[in-house]
Short mmCIF file of C-alpha atoms in Angstrom, two decimals:
data_model
loop_
_atom_site.label_atom_id
_atom_site.label_comp_id
_atom_site.label_asym_id
_atom_site.label_seq_id
_atom_site.Cartn_x
_atom_site.Cartn_y
_atom_site.Cartn_z
CA MET K 326 19.47 0.07 104.44
CA THR K 327 21.15 3.50 104.66
CA MET K 328 19.20 6.22 103.40
CA ASN K 329 20.71 8.44 100.73
CA LYS K 330 22.40 11.37 102.24
CA LEU K 331 20.56 14.05 100.46
CA LEU K 332 17.16 12.51 101.10
CA GLN K 333 18.15 12.09 104.75
CA ARG K 334 18.71 15.91 104.98
CA GLN K 335 15.22 16.50 103.49
CA VAL K 336 13.71 13.94 105.75
CA GLU K 337 15.25 15.52 108.86
CA ARG K 338 13.95 18.96 107.67
CA PHE K 339 10.37 17.69 107.44
CA PHE K 340 10.07 14.99 109.93
CA GLY K 341 12.77 16.07 112.59
CA SER K 342 14.44 12.55 112.31
CA VAL K 343 14.70 9.61 109.88
CA ASP K 344 13.01 7.65 112.68
CA ALA K 345 9.99 9.79 112.72
CA ILE K 346 8.90 8.44 109.26
CA PRO K 347 5.65 6.58 109.61
CA LYS K 348 6.29 2.80 109.38
CA GLU K 349 3.88 2.35 106.51
CA GLN K 350 5.66 4.92 104.46
CA THR K 351 9.17 3.32 104.99
CA PRO K 352 8.91 1.27 101.56
CA LEU K 353 8.16 4.62 99.76
CA PHE K 354 11.12 6.35 101.30
CA ASP K 355 13.31 3.18 100.63
CA ALA K 356 12.22 3.49 96.87
CA ILE K 357 12.96 7.23 96.84
CA SER K 358 16.32 6.54 98.56
CA ASP K 359 17.17 4.04 95.72
CA THR K 360 16.08 6.52 92.99
CA TYR K 361 18.35 9.11 94.71
CA ASP K 362 21.23 6.58 94.84
CA GLY K 363 20.69 5.61 91.24
CA PHE K 364 20.73 9.28 90.15
CA ASP K 365 23.91 9.69 91.97
CA THR K 366 25.55 6.73 90.44
CA ASP K 367 24.58 7.83 87.11
CA ARG K 368 25.61 11.45 87.60
CA ARG K 369 29.15 10.56 88.94
CA PRO K 370 30.61 9.19 85.62
CA ILE K 371 28.99 12.10 83.86
CA GLU K 372 30.59 14.64 86.13
CA ARG K 373 33.90 12.77 85.92
CA SER K 374 33.93 12.28 82.18
CA PRO K 375 35.12 15.64 81.08
CA GLY K 376 38.05 14.97 83.32
CA ILE K 377 38.99 11.71 81.86
CA HIS K 378 38.25 13.01 78.26
CA SER K 379 40.51 15.92 78.57
CA GLU K 380 43.24 13.70 80.06
CA GLU K 381 42.80 11.26 77.12
CA LEU K 382 42.44 14.18 74.65
CA THR K 383 45.75 15.71 75.65
CA GLU K 384 47.27 12.21 75.11
CA ILE K 385 45.38 11.83 71.82
CA ASN K 386 46.41 15.37 70.77
CA GLN K 387 50.00 14.67 71.77
CA ARG K 388 49.95 11.48 69.62
CA LEU K 389 48.35 13.25 66.70
CA ARG K 390 50.73 16.03 66.93
CA GLU K 391 53.55 13.27 67.00
CA GLU K 392 52.04 11.63 64.01
CA VAL K 393 51.69 14.98 62.13
CA ARG K 394 55.28 15.60 62.79
CA GLU K 395 56.20 12.18 61.50
CA ARG K 396 54.06 12.60 58.46
CA ARG K 397 55.60 16.08 57.67
CA GLN K 398 59.04 14.49 58.07
CA ALA K 399 58.07 11.66 55.65
CA GLN K 400 56.61 14.14 53.34
CA GLU K 401 59.73 16.23 53.47
CA LYS K 402 61.91 13.11 52.81
CA GLN K 403 59.67 12.09 49.98
CA ASP K 404 59.83 15.69 48.51
CA ARG K 405 63.64 15.47 48.81
CA LEU K 406 63.74 12.05 47.25
CA VAL K 407 61.52 13.30 44.46
CA ARG K 408 63.61 16.28 43.92
CA ASP K 409 66.73 14.04 43.89
CA LEU K 410 65.12 11.85 41.44
CA GLU K 411 64.14 14.64 39.25
CA LYS K 412 67.58 16.02 39.32
CA THR K 413 69.05 12.63 38.52
CA THR K 414 66.70 12.15 35.69
CA SER K 415 67.49 15.60 34.27
CA ARG K 416 71.16 14.72 34.67
CA LEU K 417 70.64 11.47 32.78
CA GLU K 418 68.70 13.10 30.12
CA LYS K 419 71.57 15.64 29.72
CA VAL K 420 74.24 12.83 29.71
CA ASN K 421 72.08 11.01 27.22
CA GLN K 422 71.75 13.98 25.17
CA GLU K 423 75.49 14.68 25.32
CA LEU K 424 76.14 11.16 24.23
CA ASN K 425 73.81 11.40 21.26
CA GLU K 426 75.45 14.71 20.24
CA PHE K 427 78.85 13.29 20.80
CA ALA K 428 78.03 10.27 18.54
CA TYR K 429 76.63 12.59 15.98
CA VAL K 430 79.62 15.07 16.00
CA VAL K 431 82.17 12.24 16.10
CA SER K 432 80.67 10.42 13.28
CA HIS K 433 80.33 13.49 11.29
CA ASP K 434 83.98 14.42 11.73
CA LEU K 435 85.23 10.90 10.94
CA LYS K 436 83.42 11.02 7.68
CA ALA K 437 85.68 13.74 6.24
CA PRO K 438 89.18 12.08 6.52
CA LEU K 439 87.60 8.79 5.51
CA ARG K 440 86.39 10.42 2.36
CA GLY K 441 89.93 11.59 1.91
CA ILE K 442 91.29 8.13 2.45
CA ARG K 443 88.87 6.54 -0.12
CA THR K 444 89.44 9.21 -2.66
CA LEU K 445 93.07 9.11 -2.49
CA ALA K 446 92.97 5.31 -2.73
CA ASP K 447 90.75 5.65 -5.66
CA TRP K 448 93.13 8.09 -7.48
CA ILE K 449 96.12 5.74 -6.87
CA ALA K 450 94.13 2.88 -8.31
CA THR K 451 93.34 5.11 -11.33
CA ASP K 452 96.57 7.01 -11.97
CA TYR K 453 99.06 4.18 -11.26
CA ALA K 454 97.00 1.09 -12.56
CA ASP K 455 99.80 0.08 -14.84
CA ARG K 456 102.45 0.42 -12.22
CA LEU K 457 100.59 -1.54 -9.39
CA GLY K 458 100.20 -4.85 -11.09
CA PRO K 459 97.20 -7.16 -10.44
CA GLU K 460 98.06 -7.79 -6.68
CA GLY K 461 98.29 -4.10 -5.94
CA GLN K 462 95.12 -3.45 -7.72
CA GLU K 463 93.51 -6.14 -5.67
CA GLN K 464 94.68 -4.73 -2.39
CA LEU K 465 93.64 -1.14 -3.24
CA HIS K 466 90.31 -2.62 -4.37
CA LEU K 467 89.88 -4.30 -0.77
CA LEU K 468 90.98 -0.98 0.84
CA LEU K 469 88.18 0.86 -1.10
CA GLN K 470 85.80 -1.89 0.10
CA ARG K 471 86.82 -1.47 3.67
CA ALA K 472 86.57 2.28 3.26
CA ASP K 473 82.88 1.74 2.12
CA ARG K 474 82.12 -0.52 4.92
CA MET K 475 83.36 2.00 7.66
CA HIS K 476 81.36 4.58 5.86
CA ALA K 477 78.28 2.62 6.19
CA LEU K 478 78.98 2.04 9.77
CA ILE K 479 79.41 5.64 10.47
CA ASP K 480 76.18 6.48 8.61
CA GLY K 481 74.48 3.80 10.88
CA ILE K 482 75.84 5.46 14.03
CA LEU K 483 74.73 8.85 12.71
CA GLN K 484 71.23 7.54 12.00
CA TYR K 485 71.20 5.83 15.35
CA SER K 486 72.16 8.86 17.36
CA LYS K 487 69.96 11.00 15.23
CA ALA K 488 66.92 8.89 16.31
CA GLY K 489 67.29 10.23 19.86
CA ARG K 490 68.24 13.61 19.01
CA GLY K 491 66.62 16.95 18.79
CA SER K 492 62.91 17.80 18.90
CA GLU K 493 60.35 15.55 17.16
CA ASP K 494 57.58 16.42 15.07
CA ARG K 495 54.54 14.31 15.83
CA VAL K 496 52.19 14.13 13.00
CA PRO K 497 49.15 11.82 12.19
CA LEU K 498 50.52 9.21 9.86
CA ASP K 499 48.28 6.89 7.89
CA LEU K 500 50.23 3.64 7.83
CA GLN K 501 47.80 2.27 5.24
CA LYS K 502 49.34 4.79 2.87
CA LEU K 503 52.99 4.89 4.39
CA VAL K 504 53.75 1.29 4.46
CA PRO K 505 53.08 0.49 0.88
CA GLU K 506 55.29 3.63 0.06
CA VAL K 507 57.98 1.97 2.09
CA VAL K 508 57.52 -1.36 0.14
CA ASP K 509 57.70 0.55 -3.19
CA LEU K 510 60.88 2.42 -2.01
CA LEU K 511 62.52 -1.18 -1.16
CA ALA K 512 61.57 -2.38 -4.56
CA PRO K 513 61.55 -6.12 -3.66
CA PRO K 514 62.55 -8.62 -6.31
CA SER K 515 59.74 -10.23 -8.21
CA ASN K 516 59.94 -13.53 -6.36
CA ILE K 517 59.11 -11.87 -3.01
CA GLY K 518 55.54 -11.00 -2.42
CA ILE K 519 54.63 -8.60 0.43
CA THR K 520 50.97 -8.69 1.84
CA ILE K 521 49.43 -6.31 4.23
CA ARG K 522 47.08 -8.61 6.03
CA ASP K 523 45.21 -6.24 8.32
CA PRO K 524 43.95 -2.68 7.91
CA LEU K 525 46.65 -0.37 9.21
CA PRO K 526 45.95 2.44 11.76
CA VAL K 527 46.76 5.97 11.70
CA VAL K 528 49.43 6.74 14.40
CA GLU K 529 50.74 10.17 15.77
CA LEU K 530 54.37 9.87 15.76
CA GLU K 531 57.53 11.29 13.95
CA ARG K 532 57.49 10.41 10.24
CA THR K 533 61.06 9.50 9.71
CA ARG K 534 61.33 7.35 12.81
CA VAL K 535 58.21 5.24 11.85
CA LEU K 536 59.52 4.96 8.32
CA GLN K 537 62.94 3.77 9.62
CA VAL K 538 61.18 1.19 11.66
CA PHE K 539 59.18 -0.40 8.71
CA GLN K 540 62.05 0.10 6.29
CA ASN K 541 64.67 -1.72 8.41
CA LEU K 542 62.31 -4.70 9.36
CA LEU K 543 61.13 -5.06 5.61
CA SER K 544 64.51 -4.67 4.09
CA ASN K 545 66.02 -7.35 6.62
CA ALA K 546 62.93 -9.64 5.70
CA ILE K 547 63.59 -9.10 2.00
CA LYS K 548 67.28 -9.31 2.20
CA TYR K 549 67.58 -12.73 4.25
CA ILE K 550 64.81 -14.63 2.19
CA ASP K 551 66.55 -17.96 1.25
CA LYS K 552 63.53 -19.58 -0.63
CA PRO K 553 62.69 -19.45 -4.25
CA GLU K 554 59.41 -17.78 -3.40
CA GLY K 555 59.42 -15.23 -0.69
CA HIS K 556 56.36 -14.31 1.34
CA ILE K 557 56.30 -11.37 3.83
CA VAL K 558 53.15 -10.47 5.73
CA ILE K 559 52.51 -7.33 7.58
CA GLY K 560 49.87 -7.64 10.40
CA CYS K 561 48.48 -5.38 13.03
CA ARG K 562 46.31 -5.97 16.23
CA GLY K 563 45.20 -3.37 18.67
CA ASP K 564 44.47 -3.20 22.31
CA ASP K 565 43.48 -0.42 24.84
CA ALA K 566 46.46 1.75 24.24
CA TRP K 567 48.74 0.00 21.78
CA TRP K 568 49.14 -1.35 18.29
CA THR K 569 51.02 -4.63 17.85
CA PHE K 570 52.45 -4.89 14.47
CA SER K 571 53.97 -8.07 13.11
CA ILE K 572 56.30 -8.57 10.10
CA THR K 573 56.47 -12.35 9.15
CA ASP K 574 58.95 -13.83 6.64
CA ASN K 575 59.58 -17.29 5.34
CA GLY K 576 63.30 -16.87 5.50
CA PRO K 577 65.98 -18.89 7.30
CA GLY K 578 64.81 -18.07 10.87
CA ILE K 579 66.91 -17.00 13.78
CA ALA K 580 68.36 -19.63 16.25
CA GLU K 581 67.27 -19.19 19.82
CA LYS K 582 70.74 -18.00 21.11
CA ASN K 583 70.95 -15.07 18.49
CA ARG K 584 67.31 -13.65 19.18
CA GLU K 585 68.64 -11.23 21.79
CA ARG K 586 71.80 -10.37 20.20
CA ILE K 587 70.49 -9.30 16.97
CA PHE K 588 68.98 -6.17 18.62
CA GLN K 589 72.37 -4.97 19.87
CA LEU K 590 74.40 -2.35 18.15
CA PHE K 591 76.78 -3.74 15.44
CA GLN K 592 75.66 -7.36 15.80
CA THR K 593 74.85 -8.78 12.52
CA LEU K 594 74.34 -12.47 11.40
CA ALA K 595 75.39 -11.74 7.77
CA PRO K 596 78.95 -12.34 6.74
CA HIS K 597 81.17 -9.22 7.06
CA LYS K 598 81.96 -8.85 3.39
CA ASP K 599 78.40 -7.61 2.89
CA ALA K 600 78.95 -3.72 3.29
CA GLU K 601 75.23 -3.15 3.76
CA SER K 602 74.85 -5.25 6.78
CA THR K 603 76.17 -2.97 9.47
CA GLY K 604 74.19 -4.27 12.35
CA ILE K 605 72.50 -1.03 13.05
CA GLY K 606 69.19 -1.65 11.47
CA LEU K 607 67.61 -3.61 14.35
CA SER K 608 69.06 -1.67 17.00
CA LEU K 609 67.78 1.52 15.44
CA VAL K 610 64.28 -0.05 15.39
CA LYS K 611 64.57 -1.16 19.01
CA LYS K 612 65.81 2.43 19.94
CA ILE K 613 63.00 4.11 18.01
CA VAL K 614 60.21 1.68 19.35
CA GLU K 615 61.44 2.03 22.97
CA LEU K 616 61.69 5.89 22.65
CA TYR K 617 57.97 5.64 22.24
CA GLY K 618 57.52 3.41 25.22
CA GLY K 619 56.91 0.15 23.06
CA GLU K 620 58.63 -3.08 22.72
CA VAL K 621 60.19 -5.22 20.00
CA TRP K 622 60.69 -8.97 19.98
CA VAL K 623 60.98 -11.90 17.53
CA GLU K 624 59.49 -15.23 17.30
CA SER K 625 61.28 -17.69 14.87
CA THR K 626 61.38 -21.30 13.65
CA LEU K 627 64.78 -22.11 12.28
CA GLY K 628 64.41 -22.93 8.62
CA ALA K 629 60.87 -21.87 8.40
CA GLY K 630 60.90 -17.97 9.10
CA SER K 631 60.74 -15.38 11.56
CA THR K 632 57.97 -12.96 12.89
CA PHE K 633 59.17 -9.54 14.20
CA PHE K 634 56.73 -7.90 16.54
CA PHE K 635 56.65 -4.35 17.67
CA THR K 636 54.22 -2.11 19.62
CA LEU K 637 53.51 1.59 19.00
CA PRO K 638 51.25 3.85 21.02
CA LYS K 639 47.70 4.60 19.86
CA MET K 640 46.64 8.07 19.25
CA PRO K 641 45.31 9.45 22.42
CA SER K 642 42.17 11.14 20.93
CA GLU K 643 40.88 8.01 19.15
CA PRO K 644 37.43 6.84 20.40
CA PRO K 645 37.63 3.21 21.49
CA GLN K 646 34.84 1.84 19.08
CA GLU K 647 36.62 3.09 16.22
CA GLU K 648 39.81 1.38 17.41
CA LEU K 649 37.94 -2.14 17.54
CA GLN K 650 36.68 -1.62 14.07
CA ALA K 651 40.02 -0.51 12.76
CA CYS K 652 41.79 -3.66 13.88
CA THR K 653 39.31 -6.20 12.47
CA PRO K 654 41.17 -8.35 9.96
CA CYS K 655 39.72 -8.04 6.49
CA GLY K 656 42.27 -10.11 4.63
CA ARG K 657 42.82 -7.23 2.25
CA GLN K 658 45.94 -7.65 0.08
CA THR K 659 48.18 -5.18 -1.85
CA MET E 1493 75.59 31.51 -18.91
CA ARG E 1494 78.76 31.02 -16.95
CA GLY E 1495 81.04 31.51 -19.86
CA ALA E 1496 84.62 32.23 -19.01
CA LYS E 1497 83.76 33.33 -15.46
CA PRO E 1498 85.52 31.61 -12.56
CA LEU E 1499 83.80 29.85 -9.58
CA LEU E 1500 84.78 30.32 -6.16
CA LEU E 1501 85.29 27.41 -3.77
CA VAL E 1502 85.09 28.15 0.04
CA GLU E 1503 86.25 25.12 1.68
CA ASP E 1504 88.62 24.63 4.67
CA ASN E 1505 89.15 20.84 4.27
CA PRO E 1506 92.25 20.28 2.12
CA ASP E 1507 91.01 16.75 1.08
CA ASP E 1508 87.62 18.01 -0.01
CA ALA E 1509 89.31 20.99 -1.83
CA LEU E 1510 91.61 18.44 -3.67
CA ILE E 1511 88.55 16.26 -4.71
CA ILE E 1512 86.74 19.25 -6.13
CA LYS E 1513 89.95 20.55 -7.89
CA ARG E 1514 90.59 17.21 -9.52
CA ALA E 1515 87.02 16.80 -10.38
CA LEU E 1516 86.83 20.06 -12.07
CA ALA E 1517 90.16 19.49 -13.90
CA GLN E 1518 88.79 16.25 -15.25
CA LEU E 1519 85.67 18.19 -16.42
CA GLY E 1520 87.95 20.68 -18.08
CA LEU E 1521 87.16 23.59 -15.70
CA GLY E 1522 90.23 23.44 -13.57
CA GLU E 1523 91.72 26.85 -14.38
CA LYS E 1524 88.39 28.71 -13.75
CA MET E 1525 88.40 27.79 -9.96
CA VAL E 1526 89.56 30.04 -7.08
CA HIS E 1527 90.03 28.26 -3.94
CA ALA E 1528 89.43 30.27 -0.51
CA PRO E 1529 90.60 27.94 2.52
CA SER E 1530 88.24 29.97 4.85
CA ALA E 1531 85.03 32.01 4.71
CA GLU E 1532 86.97 35.25 5.71
CA LEU E 1533 89.41 34.77 2.90
CA GLY E 1534 86.51 34.05 0.55
CA LEU E 1535 84.90 37.45 1.52
CA ILE E 1536 88.20 39.29 1.01
CA HIS E 1537 88.55 37.78 -2.53
CA LEU E 1538 84.93 38.72 -3.19
CA ARG E 1539 85.31 42.25 -2.11
CA SER E 1540 88.55 42.92 -3.78
CA ALA E 1541 88.04 45.31 -6.70
CA ARG E 1542 90.78 43.82 -8.79
CA LYS E 1543 89.39 40.32 -8.67
CA GLU E 1544 86.65 39.22 -11.14
CA LYS E 1545 83.50 38.31 -9.48
CA PRO E 1546 82.80 34.64 -9.78
CA ALA E 1547 79.77 33.03 -11.63
CA PHE E 1548 78.87 31.07 -8.56
CA ILE E 1549 80.13 29.89 -5.40
CA LEU E 1550 80.59 26.45 -3.82
CA LEU E 1551 80.41 26.80 -0.01
CA ASP E 1552 81.24 24.40 2.74
CA LEU E 1553 79.21 24.99 5.86
CA ASN E 1554 81.33 23.67 8.80
CA MET E 1555 84.32 25.66 8.86
CA PRO E 1556 86.40 27.00 11.83
CA GLY E 1557 86.18 30.75 12.25
CA MET E 1558 83.27 32.17 10.23
CA SER E 1559 80.84 29.35 9.37
CA GLY E 1560 79.26 28.91 5.96
CA ILE E 1561 75.99 30.20 7.29
CA GLU E 1562 77.51 33.31 8.47
CA PHE E 1563 79.21 33.70 5.12
CA LEU E 1564 75.95 33.34 3.42
CA GLN E 1565 74.43 35.97 5.84
CA THR E 1566 77.11 38.36 5.06
CA LEU E 1567 76.90 37.76 1.39
CA LYS E 1568 73.25 38.33 1.13
CA ASN E 1569 73.31 41.57 3.03
CA ASP E 1570 76.15 43.05 0.77
CA PRO E 1571 74.18 44.53 -2.29
CA GLY E 1572 77.29 44.00 -4.40
CA LEU E 1573 77.53 40.34 -3.73
CA ALA E 1574 73.94 39.38 -2.99
CA THR E 1575 73.09 38.19 -6.52
CA ILE E 1576 75.81 35.72 -6.85
CA PRO E 1577 74.39 32.10 -6.64
CA VAL E 1578 75.76 30.03 -3.68
CA ILE E 1579 75.61 26.29 -3.79
CA VAL E 1580 76.18 24.73 -0.41
CA LEU E 1581 78.44 21.71 -0.55
CA THR E 1582 78.58 20.07 2.94
CA THR E 1583 78.64 16.88 4.77
CA SER E 1584 75.84 18.02 6.88
CA ASN E 1585 72.39 16.69 6.03
CA ASP E 1586 70.93 18.24 9.15
CA ARG E 1587 67.52 19.65 8.51
CA GLN E 1588 68.30 22.87 10.26
CA ASP E 1589 71.35 23.53 7.94
CA ILE E 1590 69.28 22.89 4.87
CA LEU E 1591 66.52 25.16 5.95
CA GLN E 1592 68.83 27.98 7.17
CA SER E 1593 70.80 27.81 3.85
CA PHE E 1594 67.52 28.18 1.68
CA GLU E 1595 66.27 30.83 3.93
CA LEU E 1596 69.43 32.68 3.09
CA HIS E 1597 68.77 32.25 -0.55
CA ALA E 1598 71.16 29.45 -1.32
CA ALA E 1599 70.91 28.30 -5.03
CA GLY E 1600 71.47 24.72 -4.16
CA TYR E 1601 72.36 22.38 -1.24
CA ILE E 1602 74.43 19.18 -2.06
CA VAL E 1603 75.58 16.73 0.52
CA LYS E 1604 79.32 15.77 -0.36
CA PRO E 1605 79.15 12.50 -2.04
CA PHE E 1606 81.37 9.73 -0.42
CA ASP E 1607 82.92 8.42 -3.60
CA TYR E 1608 84.83 10.57 -6.06
CA GLU E 1609 82.96 9.36 -9.24
CA THR E 1610 79.54 10.66 -7.69
CA ALA E 1611 81.49 13.88 -6.76
CA VAL E 1612 82.57 14.36 -10.42
CA ARG E 1613 78.99 13.64 -11.59
CA ALA E 1614 77.47 16.05 -9.16
CA LEU E 1615 80.08 18.94 -10.11
CA LYS E 1616 79.23 18.05 -13.84
CA ILE E 1617 75.58 18.66 -13.24
CA ILE E 1618 76.25 21.87 -11.39
CA ASP E 1619 78.50 23.11 -14.11
CA GLU E 1620 76.04 22.34 -16.85
CA TYR E 1621 73.03 23.71 -14.90
CA TRP E 1622 74.78 27.09 -14.38
CA ASN E 1623 75.87 27.11 -18.03
CA LEU E 1624 72.23 26.92 -18.99
CA ASN E 1625 71.32 29.72 -16.60
CA HIS E 1626 71.82 33.36 -17.16
CA LEU E 1627 73.79 34.88 -14.45
CA PRO E 1628 73.92 38.44 -13.15
CA ALA E 1629 77.71 38.12 -12.81
CA PHE E 1630 77.89 37.79 -16.76
CA HIS E 1631 76.26 41.11 -17.36
CA THR E 1632 78.20 43.21 -14.98
#
């Protein structure tokens, strides 16, 4: 075997030549040479490694720099998109606001000439009653009815546009008190019983809006009862963040094909001669509930009745245990 | 008491003015009404020395030019006119309008009724109410 170069130099220094090593010591020197070789083999990669690393590092660095650049670009793009989205949102909000204002102003301005028309027709009917004859009287009577209906429609648009207009005043509302007040106000006929099945919670929303939701759903339930005995049941269930209210009636029910349509503006299933059925009520309910991020839907069996459901957000500060207790049905009736 | 004092109607809408005129005539109060078709003309009438001060004023809010609210502001800042009761008679049931009117010491706020009969009833009640009341204008 060839002796390690470094060891060979040492040997030559001490013995003059490699061959001068005493024969019995050869295995020892072989072993030493092996050790030297081993040391060299180990050392070589160690010496080389900084070189390799710096090459690789440069590459990694470059890759990282590239990635940082790409990420920054992506971030910039995202920022730009967010800005665009914000701009679009604020523009949409503005357009929405303008539409609301428009509906409000227009319906307001339409009322004045309509009042003029109605009043003049009324005066003609009064002042020239003898000259009109029964047919003319009847026609003027119809004209007055149409004016009343148009007035009801304009009022509905006013209400509808008002619901999404202006700043709102969120106050805690005890529905346990408020809902019976609404029922009193609606003064249901004696053959219709209204029951509050579950304890109702306190919500923190705008009073008028919440009133309008219950008022419209309850007055619809009352108005369309077609049985000799009417039963309307108000229920409430809660989950993590939402209350689900239900108003169940034993009215005529709503055909499947109409269950979407009834929530649209001016869509009513009542005959048109009924001046009070403007088709605003349910669309107003939908608008208000959706304004608070909630949902409204109906389940119905034709001939047996309907249940209108809607969700409203819980008060943010309410502790969860209290919520669980609050929605346990207790079967209390009013 | 209102007595024989006139009342002033500040109203730009001719239809509404017609309704109030007829209703007052029906109530037997027709001759006692002065109609100003704008807030500006209303003020000129009130400030004219030769004209009798009205017992009270019926005021519309939405008018071109000077608005009803501005009219009310001007009136309440004028010591000679500030004591005349003003009843707002308007189409607006806006909360802001109601609030502002009462902040400016309006004596009443009535949303114009849609049908004539209700309008007559409302004016009858206004007249009766201000006949029961002692008014500053009666003593000046």
